[in-house]
CSV table of C-alpha atoms in Angstrom, one decimal:
chain,number,residue,atom,x,y,z
A,1,UNK,CA,-8.5,15.7,-4.8
A,2,UNK,CA,-5.7,14.9,-7.2
A,3,UNK,CA,-6.2,17.5,-10.0
A,4,UNK,CA,-8.1,17.5,-13.3
A,5,UNK,CA,-9.3,14.1,-14.3
A,6,UNK,CA,-9.2,15.0,-18.0
A,7,UNK,CA,-5.5,16.0,-17.7
A,8,UNK,CA,-4.7,12.7,-15.9
A,9,UNK,CA,-6.5,10.8,-18.7
A,10,UNK,CA,-4.6,12.7,-21.4
A,11,UNK,CA,-1.3,12.1,-19.6
A,12,UNK,CA,-2.1,8.4,-19.3
A,13,UNK,CA,-3.0,8.1,-23.0
A,14,UNK,CA,0.4,9.7,-23.8
A,15,UNK,CA,2.1,7.0,-21.7
A,16,UNK,CA,3.1,9.6,-19.1
A,17,UNK,CA,1.9,8.5,-15.6
A,18,UNK,CA,0.2,11.4,-13.8
A,19,UNK,CA,1.6,12.5,-10.4
A,20,UNK,CA,-1.0,12.0,-7.8
A,21,UNK,CA,-1.2,14.8,-5.2
A,22,UNK,CA,-1.7,13.1,-1.9
A,23,UNK,CA,-3.4,14.6,1.1
A,24,UNK,CA,-0.7,15.4,3.8
A,25,UNK,CA,-2.4,13.0,6.2
A,26,UNK,CA,-1.6,10.1,3.8
A,27,UNK,CA,1.9,11.1,2.7
A,28,UNK,CA,3.7,8.9,5.3
A,29,UNK,CA,1.7,5.8,4.0
A,30,UNK,CA,2.5,6.8,0.4
A,31,UNK,CA,6.2,7.0,1.3
A,32,UNK,CA,6.0,3.5,2.7
A,33,UNK,CA,4.5,2.4,-0.6
A,34,UNK,CA,7.5,3.6,-2.5
A,35,UNK,CA,9.7,1.4,-0.3
A,36,UNK,CA,7.3,-1.5,-0.8
A,37,UNK,CA,7.5,-1.1,-4.6
A,38,UNK,CA,11.3,-1.4,-4.5
A,39,UNK,CA,11.1,-4.6,-2.6
A,40,UNK,CA,8.2,-5.9,-4.8
A,41,UNK,CA,10.4,-5.4,-7.9
A,42,UNK,CA,13.2,-7.2,-6.3
A,43,UNK,CA,10.9,-10.2,-5.4
A,44,UNK,CA,9.5,-10.3,-9.0
A,45,UNK,CA,13.0,-10.3,-10.4
A,46,UNK,CA,14.4,-13.0,-8.1
A,47,UNK,CA,16.4,-15.8,-9.6
A,48,UNK,CA,17.5,-19.1,-8.1
A,49,UNK,CA,20.8,-17.3,-7.2
A,50,UNK,CA,19.1,-14.3,-5.5
A,51,UNK,CA,16.1,-16.0,-3.9
A,52,UNK,CA,17.4,-16.2,-0.4
A,53,UNK,CA,18.8,-12.7,-0.5
A,54,UNK,CA,15.5,-11.3,-2.0
A,55,UNK,CA,13.4,-13.1,0.7
A,56,UNK,CA,15.7,-11.7,3.4
A,57,UNK,CA,15.3,-8.2,2.0
A,58,UNK,CA,11.5,-8.6,2.1
A,59,UNK,CA,11.6,-9.9,5.6
A,60,UNK,CA,13.8,-7.0,6.8
A,61,UNK,CA,11.4,-4.6,5.2
A,62,UNK,CA,8.4,-6.5,6.6
A,63,UNK,CA,9.8,-6.3,10.2
A,64,UNK,CA,11.1,-2.7,9.9
A,65,UNK,CA,8.1,-1.1,8.1
A,66,UNK,CA,5.4,-3.2,6.5
A,67,UNK,CA,3.9,-4.8,9.6
A,68,UNK,CA,3.5,-1.4,11.2
A,69,UNK,CA,2.1,0.1,8.0
A,70,UNK,CA,-0.6,-2.6,7.8
A,71,UNK,CA,-1.5,-2.0,11.5
A,72,UNK,CA,-1.7,1.8,11.0
A,73,UNK,CA,-4.0,1.2,8.0
A,74,UNK,CA,-6.2,-1.3,9.8
A,75,UNK,CA,-6.3,0.4,13.2
A,76,UNK,CA,-6.4,4.1,12.3
A,77,UNK,CA,-7.1,4.7,8.6
A,78,UNK,CA,-9.9,2.2,7.9
A,79,UNK,CA,-11.9,3.0,11.1
A,80,UNK,CA,-11.7,6.7,10.3
A,81,UNK,CA,-13.0,5.9,6.8
A,82,UNK,CA,-15.7,3.6,8.2
A,83,UNK,CA,-17.1,6.5,10.2
A,84,UNK,CA,-18.1,8.2,6.9
A,85,UNK,CA,-18.0,5.6,4.1
A,86,UNK,CA,-19.3,2.3,3.0
A,87,UNK,CA,-17.2,-0.5,4.5
A,88,UNK,CA,-18.2,-3.0,1.9
A,89,UNK,CA,-16.6,-1.2,-1.0
A,90,UNK,CA,-14.7,-3.8,-3.2
A,91,UNK,CA,-11.4,-1.8,-2.9
A,92,UNK,CA,-11.6,-1.8,0.9
A,93,UNK,CA,-12.4,-5.6,1.0
A,94,UNK,CA,-9.6,-6.3,-1.4
A,95,UNK,CA,-7.2,-4.2,0.7
A,96,UNK,CA,-7.9,-6.3,3.8
A,97,UNK,CA,-7.7,-9.5,1.8
A,98,UNK,CA,-4.3,-8.5,0.4
A,99,UNK,CA,-3.1,-7.7,4.0
A,100,UNK,CA,-4.1,-11.2,5.0
A,101,UNK,CA,-2.4,-12.9,2.0
A,102,UNK,CA,0.8,-10.9,2.3
A,103,UNK,CA,1.0,-11.8,6.0
A,104,UNK,CA,0.5,-15.5,5.0
A,105,UNK,CA,3.2,-15.3,2.3
A,106,UNK,CA,5.7,-13.5,4.7
A,107,UNK,CA,5.3,-16.4,7.1
A,108,UNK,CA,6.2,-18.8,4.3
A,109,UNK,CA,9.5,-17.2,3.4
A,110,UNK,CA,11.6,-19.1,6.0
A,111,UNK,CA,14.4,-21.2,4.6
A,112,UNK,CA,14.8,-21.3,0.8
A,113,UNK,CA,11.5,-20.2,-0.6
A,114,UNK,CA,10.4,-21.3,-4.1
A,115,UNK,CA,10.8,-18.7,-6.8
A,116,UNK,CA,7.1,-18.9,-7.6
A,117,UNK,CA,6.3,-17.7,-4.0
A,118,UNK,CA,8.7,-14.8,-4.3
A,119,UNK,CA,7.4,-13.8,-7.7
A,120,UNK,CA,3.8,-14.1,-6.6
A,121,UNK,CA,4.5,-12.1,-3.4
A,122,UNK,CA,6.2,-9.4,-5.4
A,123,UNK,CA,3.3,-9.1,-7.8
A,124,UNK,CA,0.7,-9.1,-5.0
A,125,UNK,CA,2.6,-6.4,-3.1
A,126,UNK,CA,2.9,-4.3,-6.2
A,127,UNK,CA,-0.7,-4.7,-7.0
A,128,UNK,CA,-1.7,-3.9,-3.4
A,129,UNK,CA,0.2,-0.6,-3.5
A,130,UNK,CA,-1.4,0.3,-6.8
A,131,UNK,CA,-4.9,-0.5,-5.3
A,132,UNK,CA,-4.2,1.7,-2.2
A,133,UNK,CA,-2.7,4.6,-4.2
A,134,UNK,CA,-5.2,4.6,-7.1
A,135,UNK,CA,-8.5,3.5,-5.4
A,136,UNK,CA,-8.4,3.4,-1.6
A,137,UNK,CA,-6.6,6.6,-0.8
A,138,UNK,CA,-8.6,8.7,-3.3
A,139,UNK,CA,-11.8,7.2,-1.8
A,140,UNK,CA,-10.6,8.1,1.7
A,141,UNK,CA,-9.6,11.6,0.7
A,142,UNK,CA,-13.0,12.1,-0.9
A,143,UNK,CA,-15.0,10.7,2.1
A,144,UNK,CA,-13.4,11.9,5.3
A,145,UNK,CA,-14.0,15.6,6.1
A,146,UNK,CA,-10.9,17.8,5.9
A,147,UNK,CA,-10.6,18.5,9.7
A,148,UNK,CA,-10.8,14.8,10.5
A,149,UNK,CA,-8.2,14.0,7.8
A,150,UNK,CA,-5.9,16.5,9.4
A,151,UNK,CA,-6.4,14.9,12.8
A,152,UNK,CA,-6.0,11.4,11.2
A,153,UNK,CA,-2.7,12.6,9.7
A,154,UNK,CA,-1.4,13.6,13.2
A,155,UNK,CA,-2.4,10.1,14.5
A,156,UNK,CA,-0.7,8.4,11.6
A,157,UNK,CA,2.5,10.4,12.0
A,158,UNK,CA,2.5,9.7,15.8
A,159,UNK,CA,1.9,5.9,15.3
A,160,UNK,CA,4.7,5.7,12.7
A,161,UNK,CA,7.4,6.8,15.2
């Protein structure tokens, strides 16, 4: 539950993005999303001169955080959701498709990647974070009972270390 929807709508109309209150169980994943957005921006802004450096920054992030983040979502978060929610929701399907495409693109970054790949990966990663923060996480928060969300949060924090 992220507050009053009318207040969020008013804030959005004024051009002020609303701050989403995230359930504590999902905070570690949201924190990862912040890091991913920084990397996504770097990929989207890559030039011929910065392409290799931008690709390496993504791959370092991928190895240090993002691979584990995807595994936690796929192995803990989504099965917990599936116990209570509809697995064929478009946001859930898109989330998993994004994971597959981001993994594919990460594998293509060896050597000197074309700028188009970097820009596309940056856009895909940014869009993916927005999907999870604005659609998937609110769906999960509304679907999984509170006591199970708390237990899920414990498992997520344990898996992240």
